mmCIF file of C-alpha atoms and ligand atoms in Angstrom:
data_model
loop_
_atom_site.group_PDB
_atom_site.id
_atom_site.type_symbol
_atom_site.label_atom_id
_atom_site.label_comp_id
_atom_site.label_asym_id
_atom_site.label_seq_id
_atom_site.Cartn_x
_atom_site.Cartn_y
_atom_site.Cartn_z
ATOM 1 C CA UNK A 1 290.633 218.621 29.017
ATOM 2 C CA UNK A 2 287.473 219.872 27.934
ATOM 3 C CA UNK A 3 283.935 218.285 26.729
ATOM 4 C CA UNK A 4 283.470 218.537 22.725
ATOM 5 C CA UNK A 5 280.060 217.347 21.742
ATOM 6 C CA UNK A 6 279.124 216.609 18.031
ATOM 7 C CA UNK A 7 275.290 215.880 17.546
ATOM 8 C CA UNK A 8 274.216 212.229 16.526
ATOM 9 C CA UNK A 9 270.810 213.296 15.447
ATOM 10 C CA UNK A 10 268.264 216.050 14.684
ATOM 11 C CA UNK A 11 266.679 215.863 18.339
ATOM 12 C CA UNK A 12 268.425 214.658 21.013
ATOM 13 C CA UNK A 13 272.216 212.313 21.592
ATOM 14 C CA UNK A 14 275.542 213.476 21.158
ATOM 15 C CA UNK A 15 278.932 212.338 20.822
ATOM 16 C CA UNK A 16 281.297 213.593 23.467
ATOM 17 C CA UNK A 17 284.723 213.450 23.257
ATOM 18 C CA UNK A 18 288.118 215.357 24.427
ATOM 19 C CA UNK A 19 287.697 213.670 28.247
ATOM 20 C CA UNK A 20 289.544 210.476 30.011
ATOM 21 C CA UNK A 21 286.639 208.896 31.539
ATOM 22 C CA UNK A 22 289.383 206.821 33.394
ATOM 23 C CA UNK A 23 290.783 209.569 35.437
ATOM 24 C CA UNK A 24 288.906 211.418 38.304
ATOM 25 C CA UNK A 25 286.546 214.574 36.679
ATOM 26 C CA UNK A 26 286.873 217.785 38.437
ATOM 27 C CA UNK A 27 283.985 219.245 39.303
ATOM 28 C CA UNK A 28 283.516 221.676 36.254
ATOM 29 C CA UNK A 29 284.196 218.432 33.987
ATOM 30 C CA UNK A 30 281.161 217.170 35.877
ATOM 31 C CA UNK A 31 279.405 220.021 35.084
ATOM 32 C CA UNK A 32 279.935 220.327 31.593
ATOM 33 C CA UNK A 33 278.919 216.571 31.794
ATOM 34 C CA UNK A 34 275.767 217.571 33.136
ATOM 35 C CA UNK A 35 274.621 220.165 31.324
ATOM 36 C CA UNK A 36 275.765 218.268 27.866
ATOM 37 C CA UNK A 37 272.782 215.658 29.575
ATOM 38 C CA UNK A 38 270.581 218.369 30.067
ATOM 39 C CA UNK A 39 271.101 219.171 26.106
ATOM 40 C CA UNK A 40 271.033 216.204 24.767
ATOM 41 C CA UNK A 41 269.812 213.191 26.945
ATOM 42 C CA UNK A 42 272.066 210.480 25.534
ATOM 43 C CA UNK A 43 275.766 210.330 25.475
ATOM 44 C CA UNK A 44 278.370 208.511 23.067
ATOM 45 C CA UNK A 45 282.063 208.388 24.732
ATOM 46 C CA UNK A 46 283.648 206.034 21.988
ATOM 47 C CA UNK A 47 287.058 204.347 23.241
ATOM 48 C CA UNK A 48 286.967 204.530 26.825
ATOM 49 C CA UNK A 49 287.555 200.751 28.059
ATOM 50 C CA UNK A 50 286.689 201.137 32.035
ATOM 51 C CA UNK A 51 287.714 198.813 34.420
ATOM 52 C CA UNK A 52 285.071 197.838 36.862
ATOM 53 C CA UNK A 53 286.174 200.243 39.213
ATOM 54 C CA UNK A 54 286.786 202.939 37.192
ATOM 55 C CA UNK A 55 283.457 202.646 35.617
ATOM 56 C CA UNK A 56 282.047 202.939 39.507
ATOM 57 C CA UNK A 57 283.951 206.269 40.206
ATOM 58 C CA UNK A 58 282.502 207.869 37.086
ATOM 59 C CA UNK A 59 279.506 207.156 37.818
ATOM 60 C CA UNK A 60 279.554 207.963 41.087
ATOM 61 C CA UNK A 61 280.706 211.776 40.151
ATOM 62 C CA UNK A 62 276.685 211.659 39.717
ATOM 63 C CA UNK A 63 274.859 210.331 42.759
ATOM 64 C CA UNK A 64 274.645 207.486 45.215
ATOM 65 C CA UNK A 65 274.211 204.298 42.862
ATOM 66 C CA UNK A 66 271.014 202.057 41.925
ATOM 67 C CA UNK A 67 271.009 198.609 42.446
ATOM 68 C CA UNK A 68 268.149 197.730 39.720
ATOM 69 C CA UNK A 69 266.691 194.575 40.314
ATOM 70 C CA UNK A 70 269.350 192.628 42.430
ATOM 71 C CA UNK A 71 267.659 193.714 45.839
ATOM 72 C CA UNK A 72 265.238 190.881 44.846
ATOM 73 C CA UNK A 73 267.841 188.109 44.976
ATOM 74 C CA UNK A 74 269.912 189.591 47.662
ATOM 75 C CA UNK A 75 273.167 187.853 47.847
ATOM 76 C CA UNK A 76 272.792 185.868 44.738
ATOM 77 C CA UNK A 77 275.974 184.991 42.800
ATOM 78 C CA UNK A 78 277.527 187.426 40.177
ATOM 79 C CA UNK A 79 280.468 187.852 38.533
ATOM 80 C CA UNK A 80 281.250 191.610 39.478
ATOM 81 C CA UNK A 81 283.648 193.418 42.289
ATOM 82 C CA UNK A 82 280.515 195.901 43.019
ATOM 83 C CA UNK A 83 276.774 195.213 43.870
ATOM 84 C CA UNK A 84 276.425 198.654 41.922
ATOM 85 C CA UNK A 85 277.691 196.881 38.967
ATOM 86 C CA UNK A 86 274.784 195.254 37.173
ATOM 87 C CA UNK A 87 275.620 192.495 34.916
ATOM 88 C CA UNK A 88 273.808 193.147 31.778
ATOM 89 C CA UNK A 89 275.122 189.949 29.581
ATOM 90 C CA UNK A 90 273.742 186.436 28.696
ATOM 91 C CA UNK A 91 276.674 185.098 30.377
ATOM 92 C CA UNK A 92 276.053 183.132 33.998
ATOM 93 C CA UNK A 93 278.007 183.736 37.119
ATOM 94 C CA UNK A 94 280.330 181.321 36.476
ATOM 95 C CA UNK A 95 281.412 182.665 33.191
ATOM 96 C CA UNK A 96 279.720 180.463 31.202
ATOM 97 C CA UNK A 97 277.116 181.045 28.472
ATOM 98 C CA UNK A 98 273.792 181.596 30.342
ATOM 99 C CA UNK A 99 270.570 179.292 29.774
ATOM 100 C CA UNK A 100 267.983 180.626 26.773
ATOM 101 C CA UNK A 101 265.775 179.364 29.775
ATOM 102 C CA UNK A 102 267.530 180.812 32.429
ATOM 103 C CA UNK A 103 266.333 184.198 34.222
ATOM 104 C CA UNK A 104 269.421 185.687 33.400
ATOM 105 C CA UNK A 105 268.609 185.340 29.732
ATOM 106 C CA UNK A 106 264.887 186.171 30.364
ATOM 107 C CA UNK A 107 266.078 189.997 32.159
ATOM 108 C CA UNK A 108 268.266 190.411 29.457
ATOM 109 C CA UNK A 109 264.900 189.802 26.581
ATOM 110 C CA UNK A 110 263.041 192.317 28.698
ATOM 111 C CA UNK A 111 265.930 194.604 28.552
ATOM 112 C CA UNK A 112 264.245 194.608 24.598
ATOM 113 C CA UNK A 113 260.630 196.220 25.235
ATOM 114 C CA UNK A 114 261.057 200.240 25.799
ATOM 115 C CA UNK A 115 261.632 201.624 29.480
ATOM 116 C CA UNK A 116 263.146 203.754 31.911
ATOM 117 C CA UNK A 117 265.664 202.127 34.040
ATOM 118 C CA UNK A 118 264.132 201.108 37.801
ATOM 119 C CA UNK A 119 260.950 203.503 36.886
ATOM 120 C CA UNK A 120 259.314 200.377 39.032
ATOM 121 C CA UNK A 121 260.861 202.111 42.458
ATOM 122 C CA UNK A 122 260.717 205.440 43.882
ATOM 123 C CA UNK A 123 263.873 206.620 43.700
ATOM 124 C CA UNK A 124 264.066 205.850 40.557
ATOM 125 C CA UNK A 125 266.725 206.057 37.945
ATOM 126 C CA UNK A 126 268.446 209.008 36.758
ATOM 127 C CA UNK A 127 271.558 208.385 35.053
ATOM 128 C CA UNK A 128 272.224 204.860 33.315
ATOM 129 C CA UNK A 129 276.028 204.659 31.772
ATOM 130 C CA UNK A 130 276.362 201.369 30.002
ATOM 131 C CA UNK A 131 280.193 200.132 29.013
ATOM 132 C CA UNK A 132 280.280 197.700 26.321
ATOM 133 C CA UNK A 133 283.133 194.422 26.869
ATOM 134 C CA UNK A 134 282.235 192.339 24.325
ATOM 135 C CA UNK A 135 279.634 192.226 21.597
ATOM 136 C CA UNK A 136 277.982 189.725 19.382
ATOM 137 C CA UNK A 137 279.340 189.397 15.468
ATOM 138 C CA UNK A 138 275.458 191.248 14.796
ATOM 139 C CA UNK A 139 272.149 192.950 16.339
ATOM 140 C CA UNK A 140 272.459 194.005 20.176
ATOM 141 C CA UNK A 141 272.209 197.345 18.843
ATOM 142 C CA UNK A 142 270.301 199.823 21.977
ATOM 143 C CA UNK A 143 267.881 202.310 20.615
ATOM 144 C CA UNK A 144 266.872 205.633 22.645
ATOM 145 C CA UNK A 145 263.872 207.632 22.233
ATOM 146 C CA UNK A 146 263.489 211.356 23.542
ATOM 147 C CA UNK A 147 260.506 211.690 25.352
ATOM 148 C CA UNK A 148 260.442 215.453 24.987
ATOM 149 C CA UNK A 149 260.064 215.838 21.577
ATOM 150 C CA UNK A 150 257.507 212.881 22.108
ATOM 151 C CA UNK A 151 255.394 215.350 24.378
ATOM 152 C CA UNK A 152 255.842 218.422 22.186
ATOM 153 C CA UNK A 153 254.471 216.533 19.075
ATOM 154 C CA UNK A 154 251.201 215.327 21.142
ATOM 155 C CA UNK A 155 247.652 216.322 19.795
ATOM 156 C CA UNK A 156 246.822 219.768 22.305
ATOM 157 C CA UNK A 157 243.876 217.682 23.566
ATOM 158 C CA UNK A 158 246.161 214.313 24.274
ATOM 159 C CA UNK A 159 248.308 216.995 26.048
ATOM 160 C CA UNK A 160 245.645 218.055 28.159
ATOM 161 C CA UNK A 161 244.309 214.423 28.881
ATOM 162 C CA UNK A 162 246.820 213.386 29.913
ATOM 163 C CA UNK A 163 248.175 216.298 32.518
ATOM 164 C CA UNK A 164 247.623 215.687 36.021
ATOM 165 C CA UNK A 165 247.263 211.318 35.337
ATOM 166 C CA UNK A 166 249.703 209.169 36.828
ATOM 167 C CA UNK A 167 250.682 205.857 35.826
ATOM 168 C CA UNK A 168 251.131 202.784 38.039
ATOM 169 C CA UNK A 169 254.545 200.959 37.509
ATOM 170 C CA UNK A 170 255.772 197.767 38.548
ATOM 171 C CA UNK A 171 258.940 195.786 38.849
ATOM 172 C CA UNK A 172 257.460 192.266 37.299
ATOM 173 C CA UNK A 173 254.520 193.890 34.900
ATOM 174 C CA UNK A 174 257.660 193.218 32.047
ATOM 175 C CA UNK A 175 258.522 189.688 33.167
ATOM 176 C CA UNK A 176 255.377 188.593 33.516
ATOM 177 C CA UNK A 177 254.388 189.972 30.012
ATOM 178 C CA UNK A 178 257.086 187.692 28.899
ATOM 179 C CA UNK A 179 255.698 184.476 31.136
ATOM 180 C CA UNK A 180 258.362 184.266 33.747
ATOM 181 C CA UNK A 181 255.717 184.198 36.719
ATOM 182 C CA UNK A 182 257.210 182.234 39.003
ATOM 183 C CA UNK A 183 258.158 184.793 42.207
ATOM 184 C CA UNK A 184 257.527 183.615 45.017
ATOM 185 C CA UNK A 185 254.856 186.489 47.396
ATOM 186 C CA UNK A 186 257.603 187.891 48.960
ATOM 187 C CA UNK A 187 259.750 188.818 45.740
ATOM 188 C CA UNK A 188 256.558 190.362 44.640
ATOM 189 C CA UNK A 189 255.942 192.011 47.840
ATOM 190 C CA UNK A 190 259.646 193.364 47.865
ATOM 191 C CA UNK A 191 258.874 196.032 45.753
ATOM 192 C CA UNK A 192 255.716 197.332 45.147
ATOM 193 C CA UNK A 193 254.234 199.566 42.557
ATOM 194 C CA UNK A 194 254.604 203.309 42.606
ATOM 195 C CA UNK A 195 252.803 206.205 40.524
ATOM 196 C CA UNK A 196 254.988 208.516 38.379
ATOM 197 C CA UNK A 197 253.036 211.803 36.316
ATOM 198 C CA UNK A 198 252.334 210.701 32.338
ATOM 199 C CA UNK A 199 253.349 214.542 31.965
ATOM 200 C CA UNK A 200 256.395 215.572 33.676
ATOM 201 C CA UNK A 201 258.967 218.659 33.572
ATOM 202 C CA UNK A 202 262.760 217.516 32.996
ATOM 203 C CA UNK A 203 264.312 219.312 35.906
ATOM 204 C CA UNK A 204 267.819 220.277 33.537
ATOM 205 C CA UNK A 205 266.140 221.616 30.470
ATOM 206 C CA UNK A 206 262.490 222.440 32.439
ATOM 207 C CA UNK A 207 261.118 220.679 28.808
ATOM 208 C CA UNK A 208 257.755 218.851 28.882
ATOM 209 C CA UNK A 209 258.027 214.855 28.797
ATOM 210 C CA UNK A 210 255.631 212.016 28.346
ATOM 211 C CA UNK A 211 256.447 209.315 30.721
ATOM 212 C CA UNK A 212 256.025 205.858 29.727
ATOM 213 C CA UNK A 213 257.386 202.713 28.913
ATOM 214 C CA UNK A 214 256.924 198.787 30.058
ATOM 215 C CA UNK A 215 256.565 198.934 33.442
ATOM 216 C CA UNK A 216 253.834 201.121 33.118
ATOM 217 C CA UNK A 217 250.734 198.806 33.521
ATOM 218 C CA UNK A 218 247.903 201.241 34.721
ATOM 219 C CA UNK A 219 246.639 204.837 34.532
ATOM 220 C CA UNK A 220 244.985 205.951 38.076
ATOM 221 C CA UNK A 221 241.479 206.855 37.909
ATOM 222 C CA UNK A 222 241.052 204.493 34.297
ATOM 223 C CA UNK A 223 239.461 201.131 33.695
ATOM 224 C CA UNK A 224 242.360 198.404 33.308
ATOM 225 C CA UNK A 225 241.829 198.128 29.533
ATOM 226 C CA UNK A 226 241.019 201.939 28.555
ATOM 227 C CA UNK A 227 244.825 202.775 31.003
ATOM 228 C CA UNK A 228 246.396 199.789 29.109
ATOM 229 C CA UNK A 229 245.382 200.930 25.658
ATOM 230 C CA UNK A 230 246.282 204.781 26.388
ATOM 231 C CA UNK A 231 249.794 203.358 27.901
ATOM 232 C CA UNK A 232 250.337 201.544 24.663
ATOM 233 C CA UNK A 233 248.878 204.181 22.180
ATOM 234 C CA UNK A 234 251.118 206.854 23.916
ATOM 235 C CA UNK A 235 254.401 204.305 23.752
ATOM 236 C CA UNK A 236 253.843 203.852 20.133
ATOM 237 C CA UNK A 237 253.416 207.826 19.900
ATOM 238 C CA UNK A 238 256.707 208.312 22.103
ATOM 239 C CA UNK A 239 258.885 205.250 19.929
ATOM 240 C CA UNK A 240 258.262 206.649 16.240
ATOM 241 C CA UNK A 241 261.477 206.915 14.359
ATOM 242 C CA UNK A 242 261.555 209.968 14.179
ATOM 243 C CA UNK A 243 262.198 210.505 17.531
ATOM 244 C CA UNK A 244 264.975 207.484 17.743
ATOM 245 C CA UNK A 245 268.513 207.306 18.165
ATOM 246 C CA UNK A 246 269.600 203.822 17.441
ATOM 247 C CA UNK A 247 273.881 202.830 18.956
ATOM 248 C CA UNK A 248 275.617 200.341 17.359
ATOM 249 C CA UNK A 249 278.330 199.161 19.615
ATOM 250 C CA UNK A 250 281.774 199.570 19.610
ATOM 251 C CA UNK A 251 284.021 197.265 22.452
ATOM 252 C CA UNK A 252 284.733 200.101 25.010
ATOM 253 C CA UNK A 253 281.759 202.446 23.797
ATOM 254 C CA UNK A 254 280.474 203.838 27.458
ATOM 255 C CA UNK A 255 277.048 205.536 26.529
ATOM 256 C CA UNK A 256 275.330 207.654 29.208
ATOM 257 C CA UNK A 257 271.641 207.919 29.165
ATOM 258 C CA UNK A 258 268.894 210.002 31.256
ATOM 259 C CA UNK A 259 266.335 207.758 32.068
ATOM 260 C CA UNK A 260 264.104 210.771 33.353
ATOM 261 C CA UNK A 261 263.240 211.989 29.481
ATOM 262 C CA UNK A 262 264.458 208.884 27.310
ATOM 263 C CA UNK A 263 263.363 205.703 26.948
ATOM 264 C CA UNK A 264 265.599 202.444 25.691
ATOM 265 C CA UNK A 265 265.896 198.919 24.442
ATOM 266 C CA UNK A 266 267.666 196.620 23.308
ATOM 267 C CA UNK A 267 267.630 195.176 20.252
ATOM 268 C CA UNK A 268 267.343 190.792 19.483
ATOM 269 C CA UNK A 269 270.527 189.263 18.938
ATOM 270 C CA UNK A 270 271.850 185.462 18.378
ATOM 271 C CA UNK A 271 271.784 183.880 22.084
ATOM 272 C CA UNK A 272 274.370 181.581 21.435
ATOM 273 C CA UNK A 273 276.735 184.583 21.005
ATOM 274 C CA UNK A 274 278.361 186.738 23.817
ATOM 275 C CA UNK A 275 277.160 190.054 24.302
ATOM 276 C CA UNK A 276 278.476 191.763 27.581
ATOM 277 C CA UNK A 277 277.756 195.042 28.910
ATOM 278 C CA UNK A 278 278.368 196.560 32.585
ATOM 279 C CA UNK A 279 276.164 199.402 33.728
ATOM 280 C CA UNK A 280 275.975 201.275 36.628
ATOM 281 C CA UNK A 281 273.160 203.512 37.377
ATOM 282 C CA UNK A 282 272.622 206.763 40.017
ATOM 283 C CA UNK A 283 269.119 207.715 41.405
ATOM 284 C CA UNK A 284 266.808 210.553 40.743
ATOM 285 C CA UNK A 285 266.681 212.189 43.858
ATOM 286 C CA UNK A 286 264.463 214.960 42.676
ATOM 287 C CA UNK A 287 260.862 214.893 43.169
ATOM 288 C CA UNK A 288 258.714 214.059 39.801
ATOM 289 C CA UNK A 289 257.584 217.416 38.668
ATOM 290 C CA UNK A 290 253.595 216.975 37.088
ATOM 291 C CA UNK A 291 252.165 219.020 34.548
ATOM 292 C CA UNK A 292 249.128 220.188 36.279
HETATM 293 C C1 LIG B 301 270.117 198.455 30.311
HETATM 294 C C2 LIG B 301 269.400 198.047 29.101
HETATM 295 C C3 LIG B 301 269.691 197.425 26.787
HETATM 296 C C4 LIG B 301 270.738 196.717 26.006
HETATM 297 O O1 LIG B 301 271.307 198.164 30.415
HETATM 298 O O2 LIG B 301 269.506 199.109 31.164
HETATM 299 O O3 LIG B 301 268.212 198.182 29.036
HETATM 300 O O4 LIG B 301 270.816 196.973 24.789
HETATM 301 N N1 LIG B 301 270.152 197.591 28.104
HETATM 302 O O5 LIG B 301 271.462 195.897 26.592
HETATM 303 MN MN1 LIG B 302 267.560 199.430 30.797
#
């Protein structure tokens, strides 16, 4: 078996093909696997139906595993054989069709502004592979955007601002945008904010990166509103089209993503309709790398 990749766009995401994601990878597969994320930031495996636990063991050919945001409702119901498995559907634990009030419905809507999976947490998240089980008749699309090229086509004095600034990111900044305030002090204690450089070196490729998205809610060192209005100038920068790579799903698509130089969302779809996903997610163990 070997990894074929055949470019989905002019900048960044690929379609791989040629491997069994359902049998074990040897360790040059995971290589290959590797450097092909190094490349090109997003992968498309099209036909590769996991079951939950093969889904697990591929990802965990990566890295220990993220647990996103369950660790706030620790031992809360959910439909899955694995805590690793997060449950990224509008469909409640018991199978049915979630709430449009629920919280389950409200993580799934903030799934839809731009952001880097569990950049609210140091570690944070490296790889996200999401496995698609069933999909809605239209939207639910996910687009990606590659945060290198957003860098490289910066202004040289944006560049330089913004070089040695961190940003402060928090776990509830995007649900509380959307008005689900009600944690209790102790949720909100459980995890707080942590700083992460605006410019950062991608440790595969050693390519320059702007680092934002929603959970970004502050720049160090800035007034509230100037930080906010830089965050939001340089997510609008870093989420042209140009530098977006938009899926449309396919039932047993498994698309890989590094959340250290992409950004995602999801895109609206009809509420009353299914849309399932499983992903499972490995932390970035690396330090952040600033550009000084
Ligand atoms: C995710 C996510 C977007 C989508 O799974 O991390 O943000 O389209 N998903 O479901
Ligand atoms: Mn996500």
């Amino acid at each position: 078996m070997s990894l074929e990749l055949r470019p989905l766009h002019n900048l960044f995401a690929a379609e791989a093909s040629g491997i069994d994601l359902r049998e074990p990878l040897d360790p040059p597969l995971v290589q290959a696997v590797e450097d092909a994320m190094d490349r090109y930031a997003v992968l498309v495996f099209r036909d590769q139906p996991l079951s939950q636990a093969q889904q697990i063991r591929f990802a965990e050919s990566f890295g220990p595993l993220d647990l996103g945001l369950r660790k706030l409702h620790p031992g809360a119901a959910h439909r899955f054989d694995y805590e690793a498995l997060i449950d990224i559907s509008n469909v409640a634990a018991d199978g049915s069709l979630a709430r449009r009030d629920s919280r389950k419905v409200v993580s799934n809507i903030a799934n839809q502004l731009w952001h880097s999976d569990s950049s609210f947490q140091q570690p944070k998240a490296q790889y996200s592979m999401l496995s698609a089980v069933v999909l809605p008749p239209k939207g639910g699309e996910t687009e990606f955007a590659d945060l290198r090229a957003a860098y490289d086509a910066l202004p040289a004095d944006l560049q330089h601002e913004i070089n040695g600034l961190e940003a402060e990111h928090y776990a509830l900044h995007s649900r509380i945008l959307l008005g689900d305030t009600g944690y209790t002090e102790a949720q909100m204690a459980m995890i707080p904010p942590v700083r992460w450089p605006l410019a950062q070196i991608h440790p595969g490729s050693g390519r320059k990166l702007l680092f934002v998205g929603v959970h970004a809610r502050e720049i160090v060192g800035y007034s509230l509103a100037e930080g906010r209005m830089l965050l939001s100038d340089l997510l609008e920068h870093a989420t042209q089209r140009a530098f977006v790579y938009r899926h449309e799903w396919r039932v047993g698509d498994l698309v890989m993503w590094d959340n250290r130089c992409t950004i995602h969302r999801g895109r609206r779809y009809d509420l009353n309709e299914r849309r399932e996903l499983r992903r499972s997610t490995t932390e970035d163990l690396l330090p952040a790398r600033m550009v000084a």
